[in-house]
CSV table of C-alpha atoms and ligand atoms in Angstrom, one decimal:
chain,number,residue,atom,x,y,z
A,1368,UNK,CA,9.6,3.2,-26.6
A,1369,UNK,CA,12.9,2.6,-24.7
A,1370,UNK,CA,13.7,4.2,-21.4
A,1371,UNK,CA,16.5,6.6,-21.3
A,1372,UNK,CA,17.8,5.5,-17.9
A,1373,UNK,CA,19.5,2.5,-19.5
A,1374,UNK,CA,23.1,3.6,-20.0
A,1375,UNK,CA,23.8,0.9,-22.7
A,1376,UNK,CA,20.9,2.0,-24.8
A,1377,UNK,CA,21.9,5.7,-24.4
A,1378,UNK,CA,25.5,4.9,-25.4
A,1379,UNK,CA,24.2,3.1,-28.5
A,1380,UNK,CA,22.1,6.2,-29.4
A,1381,UNK,CA,25.2,8.4,-28.9
A,1382,UNK,CA,27.2,6.3,-31.3
A,1383,UNK,CA,24.5,6.0,-33.9
A,1384,UNK,CA,24.1,9.8,-34.0
A,1385,UNK,CA,27.8,10.4,-33.7
A,1386,UNK,CA,27.5,12.6,-30.6
A,1387,UNK,CA,30.4,13.6,-28.4
A,1388,UNK,CA,30.6,11.7,-25.0
A,1389,UNK,CA,29.9,14.8,-23.0
A,1390,UNK,CA,26.4,14.9,-24.6
A,1391,UNK,CA,25.4,12.0,-22.3
A,1392,UNK,CA,26.3,14.0,-19.3
A,1393,UNK,CA,24.3,16.9,-20.6
A,1394,UNK,CA,21.2,14.8,-21.0
A,1395,UNK,CA,21.7,13.4,-17.4
A,1396,UNK,CA,22.1,17.0,-16.1
A,1397,UNK,CA,18.8,17.9,-17.8
A,1398,UNK,CA,17.0,15.0,-16.2
A,1399,UNK,CA,18.5,14.8,-12.7
A,1400,UNK,CA,19.7,18.4,-12.1
A,1401,UNK,CA,17.2,20.5,-14.0
A,1402,UNK,CA,14.3,18.1,-13.2
A,1403,UNK,CA,13.1,17.9,-16.8
A,1404,UNK,CA,11.1,14.9,-18.0
A,1405,UNK,CA,10.0,16.2,-21.4
A,1406,UNK,CA,12.7,16.4,-24.0
A,1407,UNK,CA,11.2,19.6,-25.4
A,1408,UNK,CA,12.1,21.4,-22.1
A,1409,UNK,CA,15.7,20.3,-22.3
A,1410,UNK,CA,16.9,23.6,-23.7
A,1411,UNK,CA,20.6,23.0,-23.2
A,1412,UNK,CA,20.4,20.4,-25.9
A,1413,UNK,CA,20.0,21.3,-29.6
A,1414,UNK,CA,16.6,21.2,-31.1
A,1415,UNK,CA,17.6,18.4,-33.4
A,1416,UNK,CA,18.9,16.3,-30.6
A,1417,UNK,CA,15.7,16.9,-28.5
A,1418,UNK,CA,13.6,15.7,-31.4
A,1419,UNK,CA,15.8,12.6,-32.0
A,1420,UNK,CA,15.6,11.7,-28.3
A,1421,UNK,CA,11.8,12.3,-28.1
A,1422,UNK,CA,11.4,9.9,-31.1
A,1423,UNK,CA,13.3,7.0,-29.4
A,1424,UNK,CA,13.0,7.5,-25.6
A,1425,UNK,CA,10.8,8.1,-22.6
A,1426,UNK,CA,12.1,9.5,-19.3
A,1427,UNK,CA,9.2,8.4,-17.1
A,1428,UNK,CA,7.7,5.1,-18.1
A,1429,UNK,CA,4.4,5.9,-16.3
A,1430,UNK,CA,1.4,7.9,-17.2
A,1431,UNK,CA,-0.4,10.0,-14.6
A,1432,UNK,CA,-4.1,9.2,-14.0
A,1433,UNK,CA,-4.7,11.7,-11.3
A,1434,UNK,CA,-3.2,13.9,-8.6
A,1435,UNK,CA,-5.1,14.4,-5.3
A,1436,UNK,CA,-3.9,17.5,-3.5
A,1437,UNK,CA,-4.4,18.8,0.0
A,1438,UNK,CA,-2.4,21.1,2.2
A,1439,UNK,CA,-0.2,18.4,3.7
A,1440,UNK,CA,0.1,15.9,0.8
A,1441,UNK,CA,-0.2,15.3,-2.9
A,1442,UNK,CA,-1.1,11.7,-4.0
A,1443,UNK,CA,0.0,10.6,-7.5
A,1444,UNK,CA,-1.9,7.8,-9.2
A,1445,UNK,CA,0.3,6.5,-12.0
A,1446,UNK,CA,-0.3,3.8,-14.5
A,1447,UNK,CA,2.4,1.4,-15.8
A,1448,UNK,CA,2.6,0.5,-19.5
A,1449,UNK,CA,0.9,-2.8,-18.7
A,1450,UNK,CA,-2.1,-1.1,-17.1
A,1451,UNK,CA,-1.2,-1.5,-13.4
A,1452,UNK,CA,-1.9,1.3,-10.9
A,1453,UNK,CA,1.0,2.6,-8.9
A,1454,UNK,CA,0.8,5.3,-6.2
A,1455,UNK,CA,3.3,7.7,-4.6
A,1456,UNK,CA,2.6,10.3,-1.9
A,1457,UNK,CA,4.4,13.6,-1.5
A,1458,UNK,CA,4.3,15.0,2.1
A,1459,UNK,CA,4.9,18.7,2.7
A,1460,UNK,CA,6.6,19.8,5.9
A,1461,UNK,CA,6.1,23.4,6.9
A,1462,UNK,CA,7.8,25.7,9.4
A,1463,UNK,CA,7.0,29.2,10.7
A,1464,UNK,CA,9.1,32.0,9.3
A,1465,UNK,CA,10.6,33.8,12.4
A,1466,UNK,CA,10.2,37.3,10.8
A,1467,UNK,CA,6.9,37.1,9.0
A,1468,UNK,CA,5.3,34.5,11.3
A,1469,UNK,CA,3.9,32.9,8.2
A,1470,UNK,CA,4.1,29.2,7.5
A,1471,UNK,CA,6.7,28.3,4.9
A,1472,UNK,CA,7.4,25.2,3.0
A,1473,UNK,CA,10.5,23.7,4.6
A,1474,UNK,CA,11.0,20.2,3.0
A,1475,UNK,CA,9.3,17.4,1.2
A,1476,UNK,CA,9.3,13.7,1.7
A,1477,UNK,CA,8.3,11.3,-1.0
A,1478,UNK,CA,6.8,7.9,-0.2
A,1479,UNK,CA,7.3,5.6,-3.1
A,1480,UNK,CA,6.0,2.1,-4.2
A,1481,UNK,CA,8.3,-0.8,-5.0
A,1482,UNK,CA,5.5,-3.2,-6.0
A,1483,UNK,CA,1.9,-3.2,-7.2
A,1484,UNK,CA,0.2,-4.9,-4.2
A,1485,UNK,CA,2.1,-7.1,-1.8
A,1486,UNK,CA,2.2,-10.7,-0.9
A,1487,UNK,CA,3.0,-10.3,2.8
A,1488,UNK,CA,-0.6,-9.7,3.7
A,1489,UNK,CA,-0.3,-7.9,7.1
A,1490,UNK,CA,-3.8,-7.9,8.5
A,1491,UNK,CA,-4.0,-4.1,8.9
A,1492,UNK,CA,-2.8,-3.1,5.4
A,1493,UNK,CA,-4.8,-2.5,2.3
A,1494,UNK,CA,-2.0,-3.2,0.0
A,1495,UNK,CA,-1.6,-6.6,1.6
A,1496,UNK,CA,-5.3,-7.3,0.8
A,1497,UNK,CA,-4.6,-6.8,-2.9
A,1498,UNK,CA,-2.0,-9.6,-3.1
A,1499,UNK,CA,1.0,-9.2,-5.3
A,1500,UNK,CA,0.2,-7.9,-8.8
A,1501,UNK,CA,3.6,-7.0,-10.1
A,1502,UNK,CA,7.2,-6.1,-9.2
A,1503,UNK,CA,8.1,-2.7,-10.4
A,1504,UNK,CA,11.4,-2.4,-12.3
A,1505,UNK,CA,14.1,0.2,-11.7
A,1506,UNK,CA,12.7,2.7,-14.2
A,1507,UNK,CA,9.2,2.5,-12.8
A,1508,UNK,CA,10.5,3.2,-9.3
A,1509,UNK,CA,12.8,6.0,-10.4
A,1510,UNK,CA,10.1,7.3,-12.7
A,1511,UNK,CA,8.0,8.1,-9.6
A,1512,UNK,CA,10.8,10.3,-8.2
A,1513,UNK,CA,11.5,12.0,-11.6
A,1514,UNK,CA,7.9,12.8,-12.2
A,1515,UNK,CA,7.4,14.3,-8.7
A,1516,UNK,CA,10.6,16.4,-8.9
A,1517,UNK,CA,9.3,17.8,-12.2
A,1518,UNK,CA,5.9,18.5,-10.6
A,1519,UNK,CA,7.6,20.3,-7.6
A,1520,UNK,CA,9.6,22.4,-10.0
A,1521,UNK,CA,6.5,23.4,-11.9
A,1522,UNK,CA,4.5,24.1,-8.7
A,1523,UNK,CA,7.1,25.7,-6.4
A,1524,UNK,CA,10.0,26.8,-8.7
A,1525,UNK,CA,13.1,28.0,-7.0
A,1526,UNK,CA,14.1,28.5,-3.4
A,1527,UNK,CA,15.4,31.9,-2.1
A,1528,UNK,CA,19.0,30.7,-2.8
A,1529,UNK,CA,18.2,30.0,-6.4
A,1530,UNK,CA,18.2,26.2,-6.3
A,1531,UNK,CA,15.2,24.2,-7.3
A,1532,UNK,CA,12.7,22.9,-4.7
A,1533,UNK,CA,13.0,19.1,-4.9
A,1534,UNK,CA,12.3,15.9,-2.9
A,1535,UNK,CA,14.6,15.8,0.1
A,1536,UNK,CA,13.7,12.5,1.7
A,1537,UNK,CA,12.6,9.3,0.0
A,1538,UNK,CA,11.0,6.4,1.9
A,1539,UNK,CA,10.0,3.0,0.4
A,1540,UNK,CA,6.9,3.1,2.5
A,1541,UNK,CA,4.0,3.0,0.1
A,1542,UNK,CA,2.9,0.0,-1.8
A,1543,UNK,CA,4.8,-3.2,-1.7
A,1544,UNK,CA,7.6,-5.0,0.3
A,1545,UNK,CA,10.9,-3.6,-1.1
A,1546,UNK,CA,12.8,-6.6,0.2
A,1547,UNK,CA,10.7,-8.9,-2.0
A,1548,UNK,CA,11.8,-6.9,-5.1
A,1549,UNK,CA,15.4,-6.5,-3.9
A,1550,UNK,CA,17.3,-6.3,-7.2
A,1551,UNK,CA,15.2,-3.4,-8.5
A,1552,UNK,CA,15.2,-1.6,-5.1
A,1553,UNK,CA,19.0,-2.0,-4.9
A,1554,UNK,CA,19.5,-0.5,-8.4
A,1555,UNK,CA,17.1,2.3,-7.5
A,1556,UNK,CA,18.9,3.1,-4.2
A,1557,UNK,CA,22.2,3.3,-6.0
A,1558,UNK,CA,20.7,5.9,-8.4
A,1559,UNK,CA,19.1,7.9,-5.6
A,1560,UNK,CA,22.4,8.2,-3.7
A,1561,UNK,CA,24.9,8.5,-6.6
A,1562,UNK,CA,26.4,11.9,-6.9
A,1563,UNK,CA,26.0,11.6,-10.7
A,1564,UNK,CA,22.2,11.2,-10.4
A,1565,UNK,CA,19.9,12.2,-7.5
A,1566,UNK,CA,22.7,12.7,-5.0
A,1567,UNK,CA,20.7,12.1,-1.8
A,1568,UNK,CA,22.6,11.2,1.4
A,1569,UNK,CA,22.2,7.8,3.0
A,1570,UNK,CA,20.2,9.4,5.9
A,1571,UNK,CA,17.6,10.7,3.4
A,1572,UNK,CA,16.7,7.4,1.7
A,1573,UNK,CA,15.0,4.7,3.8
A,1574,UNK,CA,13.9,1.2,2.9
A,1575,UNK,CA,11.2,-0.2,5.1
A,1576,UNK,CA,10.7,-3.9,5.5
A,1577,UNK,CA,8.4,-6.3,7.2
A,1578,UNK,CA,11.3,-8.6,7.7
A,1579,UNK,CA,12.4,-10.7,4.7
A,1580,UNK,CA,15.6,-12.2,6.1
A,1581,UNK,CA,17.4,-13.4,2.9
A,1582,UNK,CA,17.2,-9.9,1.3
A,1583,UNK,CA,18.1,-8.2,4.5
A,1584,UNK,CA,21.2,-10.3,4.6
A,1585,UNK,CA,22.1,-9.3,1.0
A,1586,UNK,CA,21.3,-5.6,1.9
A,1587,UNK,CA,23.9,-5.8,4.7
A,1588,UNK,CA,26.5,-7.6,2.5
A,1589,UNK,CA,26.0,-5.2,-0.4
A,1590,UNK,CA,26.5,-2.2,2.0
A,1591,UNK,CA,23.6,-0.4,0.3
A,1592,UNK,CA,24.1,3.3,1.2
A,1593,UNK,CA,20.6,3.8,2.5
A,1594,UNK,CA,18.8,3.7,5.9
A,1595,UNK,CA,16.8,0.8,7.2
A,1596,UNK,CA,13.4,0.7,8.9
A,1597,UNK,CA,11.9,-2.5,10.2
A,1598,UNK,CA,8.2,-2.9,10.7
A,1599,UNK,CA,8.1,-4.6,14.1
A,1600,UNK,CA,4.4,-4.2,15.2
A,1601,UNK,CA,4.8,-6.8,18.0
A,1602,UNK,CA,7.4,-7.6,20.5
A,1603,UNK,CA,6.7,-11.3,20.8
A,1604,UNK,CA,6.5,-14.1,18.2
A,1605,UNK,CA,2.8,-15.1,18.8
A,1606,UNK,CA,1.5,-11.6,18.3
A,1607,UNK,CA,3.7,-10.9,15.3
A,1608,UNK,CA,2.5,-14.1,13.6
A,1609,UNK,CA,-1.0,-12.8,14.0
A,1610,UNK,CA,-0.3,-9.3,12.5
A,1611,UNK,CA,2.2,-10.4,9.8
A,1612,UNK,CA,0.8,-13.8,9.1
A,1613,UNK,CA,2.7,-15.0,6.0
A,1614,UNK,CA,6.3,-14.5,6.7
A,1615,UNK,CA,6.6,-14.1,10.5
A,1616,UNK,CA,6.3,-17.8,11.0
A,1617,UNK,CA,9.6,-18.6,9.3
A,1618,UNK,CA,11.4,-15.3,9.6
A,1619,UNK,CA,11.0,-15.4,13.4
A,1620,UNK,CA,11.5,-12.4,15.7
A,1621,UNK,CA,14.6,-14.0,17.2
A,1622,UNK,CA,16.2,-14.5,13.8
A,1623,UNK,CA,15.2,-11.0,12.7
A,1624,UNK,CA,16.7,-9.3,15.8
A,1625,UNK,CA,20.0,-11.2,15.1
A,1626,UNK,CA,20.0,-9.8,11.5
A,1627,UNK,CA,19.2,-6.3,12.7
A,1628,UNK,CA,22.0,-6.5,15.3
A,1629,UNK,CA,24.4,-7.5,12.6
A,1630,UNK,CA,23.2,-4.5,10.6
A,1631,UNK,CA,23.9,-2.0,13.4
A,1632,UNK,CA,27.2,-3.7,14.2
A,1633,UNK,CA,28.5,-3.6,10.7
A,1634,UNK,CA,27.2,-0.2,9.7
A,1635,UNK,CA,27.0,1.7,12.9
A,1636,UNK,CA,23.6,2.9,11.9
A,1637,UNK,CA,20.5,2.7,14.1
A,1638,UNK,CA,17.4,0.9,13.0
A,1639,UNK,CA,14.0,2.7,12.9
A,1640,UNK,CA,11.4,0.3,14.3
A,1641,UNK,CA,7.9,1.0,13.0
A,1642,UNK,CA,5.0,0.0,15.1
A,1643,UNK,CA,1.4,0.4,13.9
A,1644,UNK,CA,-0.8,1.2,17.0
A,1645,UNK,CA,-4.0,-0.9,16.8
A,1646,UNK,CA,-6.6,-0.7,19.6
A,1647,UNK,CA,-6.6,-3.7,22.0
A,1648,UNK,CA,-4.3,-5.7,19.6
A,1649,UNK,CA,-0.8,-4.4,20.3
A,1650,UNK,CA,-1.2,-1.3,22.3
A,1651,UNK,CA,-1.5,-2.7,25.9
A,1652,UNK,CA,0.8,-1.7,28.7
A,1653,UNK,CA,2.2,-5.1,29.1
A,1654,UNK,CA,3.1,-5.2,25.4
A,1655,UNK,CA,4.8,-1.8,25.8
A,1656,UNK,CA,6.9,-3.2,28.6
A,1657,UNK,CA,7.9,-6.2,26.3
A,1658,UNK,CA,8.7,-3.7,23.5
A,1659,UNK,CA,10.9,-1.7,25.9
A,1660,UNK,CA,12.7,-4.9,27.0
A,1661,UNK,CA,13.2,-6.0,23.4
A,1662,UNK,CA,14.7,-2.7,22.2
A,1663,UNK,CA,16.6,-1.7,25.4
A,1664,UNK,CA,20.4,-1.5,24.7
A,1665,UNK,CA,19.9,-1.7,21.0
A,1666,UNK,CA,20.7,1.1,18.5
A,1667,UNK,CA,17.0,1.6,17.9
A,1668,UNK,CA,14.4,4.3,17.4
A,1669,UNK,CA,10.8,3.4,17.8
A,1670,UNK,CA,8.2,5.1,15.7
A,1671,UNK,CA,4.6,4.6,16.7
A,1672,UNK,CA,2.2,4.9,13.8
A,1673,UNK,CA,-1.5,5.5,14.8
A,1674,UNK,CA,-3.4,2.9,12.7
A,1675,UNK,CA,-5.3,4.4,9.8
A,1676,UNK,CA,-8.7,3.0,9.8
A,1677,UNK,CA,-10.3,1.6,6.7
A,1678,UNK,CA,-13.8,0.3,6.2
A,1679,UNK,CA,-12.5,-2.9,4.6
A,1680,UNK,CA,-10.6,-3.9,7.7
A,1681,UNK,CA,-12.2,-4.5,11.1
A,1682,UNK,CA,-9.5,-2.8,13.3
A,1683,UNK,CA,-9.5,0.4,15.2
A,1684,UNK,CA,-6.9,3.0,15.9
A,1685,UNK,CA,-5.5,3.2,19.5
A,1686,UNK,CA,-6.7,6.0,21.6
A,1687,UNK,CA,-4.4,9.0,21.8
A,1688,UNK,CA,-4.0,8.5,25.5
A,1689,UNK,CA,-3.1,4.9,25.1
A,1690,UNK,CA,-0.4,5.8,22.5
A,1691,UNK,CA,1.1,8.4,24.9
A,1692,UNK,CA,1.2,5.9,27.7
A,1693,UNK,CA,2.8,3.3,25.4
A,1694,UNK,CA,5.4,5.8,24.4
A,1695,UNK,CA,6.1,6.7,28.1
A,1696,UNK,CA,6.6,3.1,29.1
A,1697,UNK,CA,9.0,2.3,26.2
A,1698,UNK,CA,10.8,5.6,26.9
A,1699,UNK,CA,11.4,4.4,30.5
A,1700,UNK,CA,13.6,1.7,29.1
A,1701,UNK,CA,15.9,4.3,27.5
A,1702,UNK,CA,14.6,3.7,24.0
A,1703,UNK,CA,13.8,6.9,21.9
A,1704,UNK,CA,10.2,6.9,20.8
A,1705,UNK,CA,8.3,9.2,18.5
A,1706,UNK,CA,4.7,9.2,17.4
A,1707,UNK,CA,4.1,9.7,13.7
A,1708,UNK,CA,1.8,12.6,12.8
A,1709,UNK,CA,-0.9,11.4,10.5
A,1710,UNK,CA,-0.6,13.4,7.3
A,1711,UNK,CA,-3.1,13.3,4.5
A,1712,UNK,CA,-5.9,11.4,6.0
A,1713,UNK,CA,-8.6,13.6,4.3
A,1714,UNK,CA,-7.3,12.6,0.9
A,1715,UNK,CA,-6.7,9.0,1.8
A,1716,UNK,CA,-3.0,9.5,1.5
A,1717,UNK,CA,-1.9,8.2,4.9
A,1718,UNK,CA,-0.2,4.9,5.3
A,1719,UNK,CA,-2.4,2.0,4.7
A,1720,UNK,CA,-5.0,4.1,2.8
A,1721,UNK,CA,-3.5,3.6,-0.6
A,1722,UNK,CA,-5.4,2.2,-3.6
A,1723,UNK,CA,-8.2,3.2,-1.5
A,1724,UNK,CA,-11.3,3.5,-3.6
A,1725,UNK,CA,-10.7,0.5,-5.8
A,1726,UNK,CA,-9.5,-1.9,-3.1
A,1727,UNK,CA,-12.1,-0.9,-0.6
A,1728,UNK,CA,-14.9,-1.3,-3.1
A,1729,UNK,CA,-13.8,-4.9,-3.9
A,1730,UNK,CA,-13.1,-5.8,-0.3
A,1731,UNK,CA,-16.4,-4.5,1.1
A,1732,UNK,CA,-18.1,-6.5,-1.5
A,1733,UNK,CA,-16.3,-9.6,-0.3
A,1734,UNK,CA,-17.0,-9.0,3.4
B,2435,SAH,N1,6.2,-3.4,3.1
B,2435,SAH,C1,7.0,-2.5,3.9
B,2435,SAH,C2,6.9,-1.0,3.4
B,2435,SAH,C3,5.6,-0.5,3.0
B,2435,SAH,S1,4.4,-0.4,4.3
B,2435,SAH,C4,6.7,-2.6,5.4
B,2435,SAH,O1,5.7,-3.2,5.7
B,2435,SAH,O2,7.5,-2.1,6.1
B,2435,SAH,C5,5.0,1.0,5.2
B,2435,SAH,C6,4.5,1.2,6.5
B,2435,SAH,O3,3.1,1.5,6.6
B,2435,SAH,C7,4.7,-0.1,7.4
B,2435,SAH,O4,5.3,0.2,8.6
B,2435,SAH,C8,3.3,-0.5,7.6
B,2435,SAH,O5,3.2,-1.2,8.7
B,2435,SAH,C9,2.5,0.8,7.6
B,2435,SAH,N2,1.1,0.6,7.4
B,2435,SAH,C10,0.5,-0.2,6.6
B,2435,SAH,N3,-0.9,-0.2,6.8
B,2435,SAH,C11,-1.1,0.8,7.7
B,2435,SAH,C12,-2.3,1.3,8.3
B,2435,SAH,N4,-3.5,1.0,8.0
B,2435,SAH,N5,-2.1,2.3,9.2
B,2435,SAH,C13,-0.9,2.7,9.6
B,2435,SAH,N6,0.2,2.3,9.0
B,2435,SAH,C14,0.1,1.3,8.1
B,2436,SF4,FE1,3.0,-5.5,2.5
B,2436,SF4,FE2,4.1,-3.7,4.1
B,2436,SF4,FE3,1.4,-3.8,3.7
B,2436,SF4,FE4,2.6,-5.6,5.2
B,2436,SF4,S1,2.5,-3.5,5.7
B,2436,SF4,S2,1.1,-6.0,3.6
B,2436,SF4,S3,4.6,-5.9,4.1
B,2436,SF4,S4,3.0,-3.3,2.2
């Protein structure tokens, strides 16, 4: 079965069935605007056309194995047509309604995967322990977003203003290293921001990288209309090589900072620096001073992520007090610092807890 997101294939279908060109736009509207993924639900199309499309095409090339739901997150376990497991996590952000004082769903962020597994092997990350199994293609990455928007529509329906609830922010922060699957991630980002398709603004799509310089250079040259997050984790080369063992040796911190400076100079955008807080590894006061010195004067925002513990990995989360002190020290250098709230821990949907059951079972056997 072919995927409908291939414009060439769709055009061929249009010509074969002698359809007017505006029909293509109608199909796109059904998928991207009305959040439909089953042709049967696309009621602005004729019944005959829906049947013809259903016979030839799929919209989402993934099947859903399971959805784990809790108040703050829903975790989706997909399977690709070649039997690999892909995960995405939807995070719900609530706010208190001033009049009723009740909590109300405000917005939703979707954390998507760009690869199955990852070859970078950061010592604190479960995906890294899996090694790289597969690069996802554009339709498999977009499929995660299309499926989840359809899920949201079915679950939450419309807002008070009559528009559909849908994913507002997308971050490439679940499985995989997006810069090691750059061409698929580039195409996906173009769809996510194109007014014809998902129409998300640059600020609302973020690619997170552990620092793969050649793709980061391409990303800057291509002027990809999305935001950039860099997983720093350590303010000096020795510590970084310990935490991000495979690539930190040749993509050194000095070289990375130079590329990130070029990014901020050419785009005017700030870089979000992510920093996983691991007890007695990278959370000491002296390291906080080094981090402050490194980021001082740069267009940077530091996001401290309390390490999510995992039985397969012998590392501990930093104490809350230590995280606050680290934050205070870096702030004293004039660098904005936030601490990420840990959503979804109970359902193993927080960063680093993906693929949990399967991976942990294998790793604890190996240990
Ligand atoms: N490969 C990319 C994007 C996916 S990982 C990258 O590394 O940036 C997204 C974020 O989750 C990274 O900042 C990563 O450091 C963080 N992460 C991974 N394992 C984690 C864990 N156990 N606890 C907290 N954050 C984790
Ligand atoms: Fe790969 Fe990112 Fe995990 Fe490191 S943190 S192993 S780069 S997914």
